[in-house]
GROMACS .gro file of C-alpha atoms in nm:
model
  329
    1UNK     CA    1   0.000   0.000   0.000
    2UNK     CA    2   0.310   0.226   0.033
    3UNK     CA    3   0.331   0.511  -0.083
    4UNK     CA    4  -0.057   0.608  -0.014
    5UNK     CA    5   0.060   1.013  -0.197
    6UNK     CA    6   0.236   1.025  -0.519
    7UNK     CA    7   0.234   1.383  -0.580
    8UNK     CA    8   0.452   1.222  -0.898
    9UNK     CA    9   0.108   1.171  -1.033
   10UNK     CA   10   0.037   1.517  -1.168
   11UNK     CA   11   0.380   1.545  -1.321
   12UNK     CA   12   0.337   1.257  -1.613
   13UNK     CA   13   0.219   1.434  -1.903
   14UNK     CA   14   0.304   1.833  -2.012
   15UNK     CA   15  -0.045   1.891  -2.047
   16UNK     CA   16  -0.091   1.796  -1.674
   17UNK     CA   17   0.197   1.993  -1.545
   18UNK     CA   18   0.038   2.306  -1.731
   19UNK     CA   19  -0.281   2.302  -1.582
   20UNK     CA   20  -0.176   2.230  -1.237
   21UNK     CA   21   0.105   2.485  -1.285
   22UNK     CA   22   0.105   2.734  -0.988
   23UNK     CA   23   0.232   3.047  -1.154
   24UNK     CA   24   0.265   3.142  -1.529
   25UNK     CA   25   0.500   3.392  -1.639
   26UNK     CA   26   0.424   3.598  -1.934
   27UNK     CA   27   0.478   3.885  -2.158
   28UNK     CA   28   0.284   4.128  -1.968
   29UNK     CA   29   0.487   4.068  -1.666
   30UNK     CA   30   0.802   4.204  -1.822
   31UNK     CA   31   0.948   4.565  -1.813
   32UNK     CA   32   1.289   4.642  -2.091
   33UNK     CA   33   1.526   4.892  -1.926
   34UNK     CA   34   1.684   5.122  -2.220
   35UNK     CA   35   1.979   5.388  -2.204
   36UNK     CA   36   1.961   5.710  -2.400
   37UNK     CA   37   2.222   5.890  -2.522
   38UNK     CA   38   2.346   6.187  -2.722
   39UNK     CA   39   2.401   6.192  -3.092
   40UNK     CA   40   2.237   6.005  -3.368
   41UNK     CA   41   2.229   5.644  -3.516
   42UNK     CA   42   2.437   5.556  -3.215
   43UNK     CA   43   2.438   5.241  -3.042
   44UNK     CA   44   2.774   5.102  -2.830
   45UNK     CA   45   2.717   4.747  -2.659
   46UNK     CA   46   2.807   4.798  -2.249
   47UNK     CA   47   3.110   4.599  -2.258
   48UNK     CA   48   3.037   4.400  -1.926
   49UNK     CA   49   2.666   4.369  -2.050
   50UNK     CA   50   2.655   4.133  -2.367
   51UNK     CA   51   2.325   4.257  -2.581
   52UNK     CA   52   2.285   4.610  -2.414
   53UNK     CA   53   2.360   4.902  -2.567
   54UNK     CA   54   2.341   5.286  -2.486
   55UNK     CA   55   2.128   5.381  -2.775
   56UNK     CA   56   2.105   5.737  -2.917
   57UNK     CA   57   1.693   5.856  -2.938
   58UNK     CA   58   1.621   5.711  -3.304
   59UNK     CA   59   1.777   5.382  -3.190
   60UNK     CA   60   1.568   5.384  -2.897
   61UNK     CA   61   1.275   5.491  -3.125
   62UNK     CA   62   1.374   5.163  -3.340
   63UNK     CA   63   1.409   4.925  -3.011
   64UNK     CA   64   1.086   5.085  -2.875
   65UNK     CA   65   0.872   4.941  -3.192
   66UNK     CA   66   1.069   4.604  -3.150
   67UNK     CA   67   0.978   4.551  -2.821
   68UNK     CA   68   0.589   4.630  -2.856
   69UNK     CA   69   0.561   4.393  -3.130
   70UNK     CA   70   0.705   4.140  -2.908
   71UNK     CA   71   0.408   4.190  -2.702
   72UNK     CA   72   0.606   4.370  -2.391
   73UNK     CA   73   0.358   4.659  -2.262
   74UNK     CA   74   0.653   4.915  -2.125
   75UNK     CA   75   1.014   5.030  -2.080
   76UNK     CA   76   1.212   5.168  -1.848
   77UNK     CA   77   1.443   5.467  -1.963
   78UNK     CA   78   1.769   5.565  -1.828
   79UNK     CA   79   1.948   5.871  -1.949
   80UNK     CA   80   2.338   5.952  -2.008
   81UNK     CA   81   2.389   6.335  -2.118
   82UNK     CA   82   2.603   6.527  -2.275
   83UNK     CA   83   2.740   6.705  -1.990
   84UNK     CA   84   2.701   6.660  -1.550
   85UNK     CA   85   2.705   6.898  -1.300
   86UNK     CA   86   2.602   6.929  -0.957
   87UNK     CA   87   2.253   7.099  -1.007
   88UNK     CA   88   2.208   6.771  -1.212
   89UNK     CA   89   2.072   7.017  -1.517
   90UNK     CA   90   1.970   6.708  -1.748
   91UNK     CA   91   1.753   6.524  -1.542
   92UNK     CA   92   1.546   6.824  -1.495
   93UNK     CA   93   1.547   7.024  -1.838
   94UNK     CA   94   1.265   6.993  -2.076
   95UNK     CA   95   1.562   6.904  -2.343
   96UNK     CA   96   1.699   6.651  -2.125
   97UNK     CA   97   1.791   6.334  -2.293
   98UNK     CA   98   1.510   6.128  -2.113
   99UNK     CA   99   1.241   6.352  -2.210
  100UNK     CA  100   1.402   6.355  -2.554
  101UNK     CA  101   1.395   5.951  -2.602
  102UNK     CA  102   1.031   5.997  -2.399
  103UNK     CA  103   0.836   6.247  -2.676
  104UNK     CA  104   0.995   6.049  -2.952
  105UNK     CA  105   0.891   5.728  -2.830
  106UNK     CA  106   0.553   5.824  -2.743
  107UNK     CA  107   0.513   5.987  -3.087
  108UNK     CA  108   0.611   5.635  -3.286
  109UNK     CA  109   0.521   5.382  -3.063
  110UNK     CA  110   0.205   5.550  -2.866
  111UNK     CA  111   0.030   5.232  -2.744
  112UNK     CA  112   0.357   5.128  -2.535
  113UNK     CA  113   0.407   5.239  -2.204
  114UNK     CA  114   0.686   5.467  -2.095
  115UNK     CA  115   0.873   5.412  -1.702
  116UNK     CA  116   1.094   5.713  -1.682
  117UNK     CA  117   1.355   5.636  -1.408
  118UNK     CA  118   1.359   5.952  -1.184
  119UNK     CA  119   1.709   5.982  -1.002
  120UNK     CA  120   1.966   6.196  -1.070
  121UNK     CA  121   2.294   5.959  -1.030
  122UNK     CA  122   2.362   5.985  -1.448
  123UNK     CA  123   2.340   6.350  -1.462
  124UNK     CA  124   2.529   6.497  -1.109
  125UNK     CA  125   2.933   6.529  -1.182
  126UNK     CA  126   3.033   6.331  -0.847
  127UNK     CA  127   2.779   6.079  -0.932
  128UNK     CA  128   2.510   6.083  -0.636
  129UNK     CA  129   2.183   6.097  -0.612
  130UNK     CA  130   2.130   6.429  -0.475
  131UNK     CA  131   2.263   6.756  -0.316
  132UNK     CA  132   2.615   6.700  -0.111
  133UNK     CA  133   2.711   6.862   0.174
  134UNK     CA  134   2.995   7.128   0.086
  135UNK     CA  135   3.299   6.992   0.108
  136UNK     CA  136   3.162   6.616   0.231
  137UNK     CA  137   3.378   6.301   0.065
  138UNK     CA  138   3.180   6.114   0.225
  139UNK     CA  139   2.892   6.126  -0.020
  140UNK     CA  140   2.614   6.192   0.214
  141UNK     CA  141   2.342   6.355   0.048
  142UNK     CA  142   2.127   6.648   0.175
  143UNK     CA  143   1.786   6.493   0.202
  144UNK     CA  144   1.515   6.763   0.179
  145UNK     CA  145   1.736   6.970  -0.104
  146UNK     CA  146   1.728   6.710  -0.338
  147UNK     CA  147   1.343   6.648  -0.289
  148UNK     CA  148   1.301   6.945  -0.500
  149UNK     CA  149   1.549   6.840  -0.772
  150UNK     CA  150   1.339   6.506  -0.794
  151UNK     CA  151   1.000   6.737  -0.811
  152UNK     CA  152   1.149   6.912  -1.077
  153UNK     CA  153   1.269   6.588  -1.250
  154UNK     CA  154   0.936   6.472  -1.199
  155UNK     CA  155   0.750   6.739  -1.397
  156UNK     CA  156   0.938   6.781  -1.695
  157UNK     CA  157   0.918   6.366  -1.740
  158UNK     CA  158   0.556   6.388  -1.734
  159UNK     CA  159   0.552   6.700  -1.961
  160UNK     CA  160   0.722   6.546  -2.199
  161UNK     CA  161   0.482   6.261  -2.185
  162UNK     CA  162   0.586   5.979  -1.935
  163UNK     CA  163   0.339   5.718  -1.860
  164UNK     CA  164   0.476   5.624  -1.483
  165UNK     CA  165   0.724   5.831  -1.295
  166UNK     CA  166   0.970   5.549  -1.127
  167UNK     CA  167   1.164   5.731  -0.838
  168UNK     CA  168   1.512   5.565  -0.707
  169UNK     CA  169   1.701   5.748  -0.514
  170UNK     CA  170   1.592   5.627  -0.184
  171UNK     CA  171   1.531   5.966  -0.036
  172UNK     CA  172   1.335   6.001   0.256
  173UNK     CA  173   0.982   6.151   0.170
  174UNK     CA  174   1.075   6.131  -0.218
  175UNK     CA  175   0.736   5.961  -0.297
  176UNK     CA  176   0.532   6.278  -0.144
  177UNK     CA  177   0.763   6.504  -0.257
  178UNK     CA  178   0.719   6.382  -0.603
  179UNK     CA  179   0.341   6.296  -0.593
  180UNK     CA  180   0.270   6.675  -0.476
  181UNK     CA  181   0.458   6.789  -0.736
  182UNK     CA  182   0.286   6.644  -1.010
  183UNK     CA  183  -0.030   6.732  -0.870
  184UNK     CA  184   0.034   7.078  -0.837
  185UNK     CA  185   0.135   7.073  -1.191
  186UNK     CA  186  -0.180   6.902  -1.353
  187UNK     CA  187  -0.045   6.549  -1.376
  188UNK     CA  188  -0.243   6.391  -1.094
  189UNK     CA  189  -0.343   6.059  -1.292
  190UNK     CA  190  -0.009   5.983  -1.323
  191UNK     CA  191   0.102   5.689  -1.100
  192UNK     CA  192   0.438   5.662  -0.919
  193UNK     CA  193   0.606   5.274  -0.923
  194UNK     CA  194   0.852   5.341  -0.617
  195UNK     CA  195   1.215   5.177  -0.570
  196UNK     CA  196   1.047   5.134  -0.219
  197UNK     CA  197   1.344   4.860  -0.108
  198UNK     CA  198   1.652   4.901  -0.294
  199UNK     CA  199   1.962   4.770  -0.177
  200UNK     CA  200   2.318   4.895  -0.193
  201UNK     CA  201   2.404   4.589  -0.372
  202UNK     CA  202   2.769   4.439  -0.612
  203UNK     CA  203   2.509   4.377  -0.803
  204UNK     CA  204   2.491   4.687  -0.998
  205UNK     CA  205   2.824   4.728  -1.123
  206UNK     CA  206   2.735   4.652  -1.507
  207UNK     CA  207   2.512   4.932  -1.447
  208UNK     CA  208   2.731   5.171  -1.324
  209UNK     CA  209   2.870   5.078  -1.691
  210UNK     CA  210   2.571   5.113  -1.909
  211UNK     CA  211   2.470   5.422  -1.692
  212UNK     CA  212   2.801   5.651  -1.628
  213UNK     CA  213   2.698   5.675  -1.278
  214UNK     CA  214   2.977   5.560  -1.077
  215UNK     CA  215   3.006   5.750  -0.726
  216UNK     CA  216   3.332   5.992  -0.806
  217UNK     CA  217   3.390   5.914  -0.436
  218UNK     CA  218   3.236   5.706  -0.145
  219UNK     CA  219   2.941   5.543  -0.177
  220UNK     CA  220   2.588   5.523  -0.183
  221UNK     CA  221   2.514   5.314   0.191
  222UNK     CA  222   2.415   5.624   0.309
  223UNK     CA  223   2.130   5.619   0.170
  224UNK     CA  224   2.028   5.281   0.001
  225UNK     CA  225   1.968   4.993   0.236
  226UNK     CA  226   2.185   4.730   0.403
  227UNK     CA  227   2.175   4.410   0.223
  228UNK     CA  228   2.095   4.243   0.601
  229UNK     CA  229   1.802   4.392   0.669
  230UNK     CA  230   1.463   4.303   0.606
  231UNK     CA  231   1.207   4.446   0.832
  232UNK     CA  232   1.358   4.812   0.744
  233UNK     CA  233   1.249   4.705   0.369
  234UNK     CA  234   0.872   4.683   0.540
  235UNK     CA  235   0.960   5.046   0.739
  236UNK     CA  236   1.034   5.191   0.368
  237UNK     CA  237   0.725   5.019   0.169
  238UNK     CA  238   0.459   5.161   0.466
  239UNK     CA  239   0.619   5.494   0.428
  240UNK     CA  240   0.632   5.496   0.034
  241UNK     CA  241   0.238   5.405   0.073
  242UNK     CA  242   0.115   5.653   0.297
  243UNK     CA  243   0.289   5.880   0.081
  244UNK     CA  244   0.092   5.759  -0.182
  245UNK     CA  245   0.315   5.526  -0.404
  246UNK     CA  246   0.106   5.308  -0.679
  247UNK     CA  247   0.361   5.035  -0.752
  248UNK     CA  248   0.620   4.937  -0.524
  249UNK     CA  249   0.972   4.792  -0.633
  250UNK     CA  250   1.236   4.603  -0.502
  251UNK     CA  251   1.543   4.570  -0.642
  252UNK     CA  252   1.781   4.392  -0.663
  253UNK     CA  253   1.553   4.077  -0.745
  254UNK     CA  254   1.761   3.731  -0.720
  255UNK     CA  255   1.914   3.805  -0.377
  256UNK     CA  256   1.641   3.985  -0.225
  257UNK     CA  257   1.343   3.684  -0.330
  258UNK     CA  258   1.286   3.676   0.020
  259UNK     CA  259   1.187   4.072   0.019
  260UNK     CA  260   0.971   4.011  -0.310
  261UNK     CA  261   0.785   3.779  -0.040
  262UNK     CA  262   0.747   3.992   0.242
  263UNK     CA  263   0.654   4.277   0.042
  264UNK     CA  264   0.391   4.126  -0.144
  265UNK     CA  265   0.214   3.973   0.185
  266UNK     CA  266   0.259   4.310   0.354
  267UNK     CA  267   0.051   4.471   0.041
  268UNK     CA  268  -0.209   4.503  -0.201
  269UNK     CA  269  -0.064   4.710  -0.455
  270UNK     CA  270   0.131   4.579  -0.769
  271UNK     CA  271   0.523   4.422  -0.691
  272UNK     CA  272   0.764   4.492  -0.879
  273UNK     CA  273   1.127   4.301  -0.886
  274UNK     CA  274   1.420   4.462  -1.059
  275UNK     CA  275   1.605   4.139  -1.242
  276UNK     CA  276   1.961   4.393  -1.185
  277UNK     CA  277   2.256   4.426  -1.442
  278UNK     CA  278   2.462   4.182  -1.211
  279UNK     CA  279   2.224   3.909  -1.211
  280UNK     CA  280   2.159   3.973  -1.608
  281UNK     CA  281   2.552   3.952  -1.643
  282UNK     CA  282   2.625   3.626  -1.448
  283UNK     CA  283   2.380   3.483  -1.652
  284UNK     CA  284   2.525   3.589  -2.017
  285UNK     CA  285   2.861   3.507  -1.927
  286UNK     CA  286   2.788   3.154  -1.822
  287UNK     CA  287   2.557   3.103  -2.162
  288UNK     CA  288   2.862   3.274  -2.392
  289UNK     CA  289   3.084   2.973  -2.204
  290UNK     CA  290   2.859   2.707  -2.216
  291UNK     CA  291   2.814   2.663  -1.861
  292UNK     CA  292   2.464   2.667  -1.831
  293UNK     CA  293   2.093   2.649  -2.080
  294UNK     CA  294   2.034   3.036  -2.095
  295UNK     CA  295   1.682   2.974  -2.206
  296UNK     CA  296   1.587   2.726  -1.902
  297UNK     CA  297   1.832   2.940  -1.649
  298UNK     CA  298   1.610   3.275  -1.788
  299UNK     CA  299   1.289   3.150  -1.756
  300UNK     CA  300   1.314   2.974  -1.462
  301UNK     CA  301   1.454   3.257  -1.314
  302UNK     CA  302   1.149   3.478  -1.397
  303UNK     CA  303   0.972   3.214  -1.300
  304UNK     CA  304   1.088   3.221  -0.972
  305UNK     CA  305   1.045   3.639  -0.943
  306UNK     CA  306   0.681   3.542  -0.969
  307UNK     CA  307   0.617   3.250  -0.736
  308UNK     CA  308   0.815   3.510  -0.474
  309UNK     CA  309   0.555   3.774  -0.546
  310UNK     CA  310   0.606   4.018  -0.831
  311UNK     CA  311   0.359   4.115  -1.051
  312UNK     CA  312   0.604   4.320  -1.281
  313UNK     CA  313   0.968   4.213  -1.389
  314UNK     CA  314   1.192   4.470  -1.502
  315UNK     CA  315   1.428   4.258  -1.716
  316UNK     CA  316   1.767   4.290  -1.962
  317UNK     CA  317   1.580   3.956  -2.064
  318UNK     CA  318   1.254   4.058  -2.179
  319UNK     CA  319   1.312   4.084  -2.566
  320UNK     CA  320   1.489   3.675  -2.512
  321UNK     CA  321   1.210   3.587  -2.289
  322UNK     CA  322   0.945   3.716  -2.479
  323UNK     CA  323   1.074   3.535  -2.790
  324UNK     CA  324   1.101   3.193  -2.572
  325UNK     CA  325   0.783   3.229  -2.459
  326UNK     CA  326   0.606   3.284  -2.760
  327UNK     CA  327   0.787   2.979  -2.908
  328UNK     CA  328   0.655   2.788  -2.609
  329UNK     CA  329   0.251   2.906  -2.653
   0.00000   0.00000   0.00000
């Protein structure tokens, strides 16, 4: 009579496993991250990120299109200017290079959705996220000071036609700051999908890359979270809440599966996990050397994002992923 269970039962045929499957992972969960640039018909591959490129606005015009007609609803747009300083000028300008890449994207490829990251890391000259104290190596940044740069940011994004307004630099109050900001200046429909837990992680270092955003000098602890901690990830997403956040984030993603989690239970608004340039790296070199099935690592991966809790995926992957998965329907 032994064994009385065989959970082995529901696993004999692929038509079985499918329709007992627990969590499905789709097109619609997935979010492309895309750098902008100066210039024209410019695109350079980030050197430790195989298949990313910093892309001048006609090139993210052309990888815009792409992407909807793989059936992915939105990207996520970082920006690289011409020229930093310590008003970060670019993130803030109507000309910026975000809001550039934003109007011309809207313009050709309307029906997809536009995440504008709103930080200013890319566009200060010592490569924080904010106002410094005078004369601090350190890198602590002023707090309240650089609310109002992120305001500012804020605005001209959504004037120049942003769909969601994605703030990461892990200020305190940045999600009110932001929210009465856009408001005030007619763009109260508008939601905000918070960086609510992120990390200061290794695991952004291709990033740094793709981004130019390297701290000129100490770091950014000060102000993103300790990889030990948990229950001040809970502290952060209450906060971001009350201050009227509409998505919540956590990033990075394959470390921090355990936050996805914890997150998710202590909420009922949308999740989403930030699959980082780290974890997107580890991967591609271990495919290029034949070390592992980048298909089966990928999706599995993803896969795993959503059994932990996320509803959204931001994702290097998604244009692979979405091709996989289509090939699997």
């Amino acid at each position: 009579m032994f064994p009385t269970h065989r959970p082995r039962r529901l696993r004999q045929h692929p038509q079985l496993r499918r329709m007992v499957r627990e969590n499905l992972l789709t097109t619609s969960d997935l979010i492309y991250p895309l750098f902008a640039v100066p210039g024209e018909s410019v695109a350079k591959e980030v050197s430790s990120m195989p298949g990313v490129y910093q892309l001048s606005v006609d090139k993210i015009v052309e990888e815009a299109k792409e992407v909807y007609d793989l059936g992915i609803p939105a990207i996520i747009l970082f920006g690289i200017p011409e020229n930093k300083d310590i008003e970060a000028t670019g993130a803030w300008h109507d000309c910026g290079i975000v809001q550039k890449a934003t109007a011309a994207v809207k313009a050709a490829v309307p029906e997809l959705l536009v995440i504008v990251d709103t930080c200013l890391c890319e566009y200060t000259s010592h490569g924080h996220c904010g106002y410094l104290e005078v004369g601090d190596l350190m890198g602590r940044v002023l707090n309240d000071p650089t609310l109002e740069l992120l305001k500012k940011t804020a605005i001209a994004q959504a004037k120049a036609g942003a769909d969601i307004i994605a703030p990461s630099g892990m200020m305190d109050g940045f999600v009110q700051a932001i929210r009465s900001g856009l408001d005030g200046a007619g763009f109260e429909d508008i939601p905000i999908l918070s960086y609510a837990a992120k990390y200061a992680s290794a695991y952004y270092g291709p990033f740094r890359d793709a981004a130019d955003s390297s701290p000129q000098f100490g770091d950014r602890r000060t102000y993103q979270m300790d990889p030990a901690n948990g229950r001040e990830a809970l502290t952060e997403i209450e906060l971001d809440i009350q201050e009227g956040a509409d998505m919540l984030m956590v990033k990075p993603a394959l470390a921090y599966m355990d936050i996805i989690w914890r997150v998710k239970q202590a909420s009922n608004l949308p999740v989403a996990a930030y699959n980082v340039s780290g974890e997107y790296a580890m991967v591609k070199a271990a495919a290029l050397n034949g070390w592992i099935d980048e298909e089966r690592v990928v999706l599995e991966t993803l896969t795993g994002f959503k059994r932990a809790g996320a509803d959204l995926i931001l994702t290097y992957h998604a244009k692979d992923a979405a091709r996989w998965l289509a090939n699997q329907s």
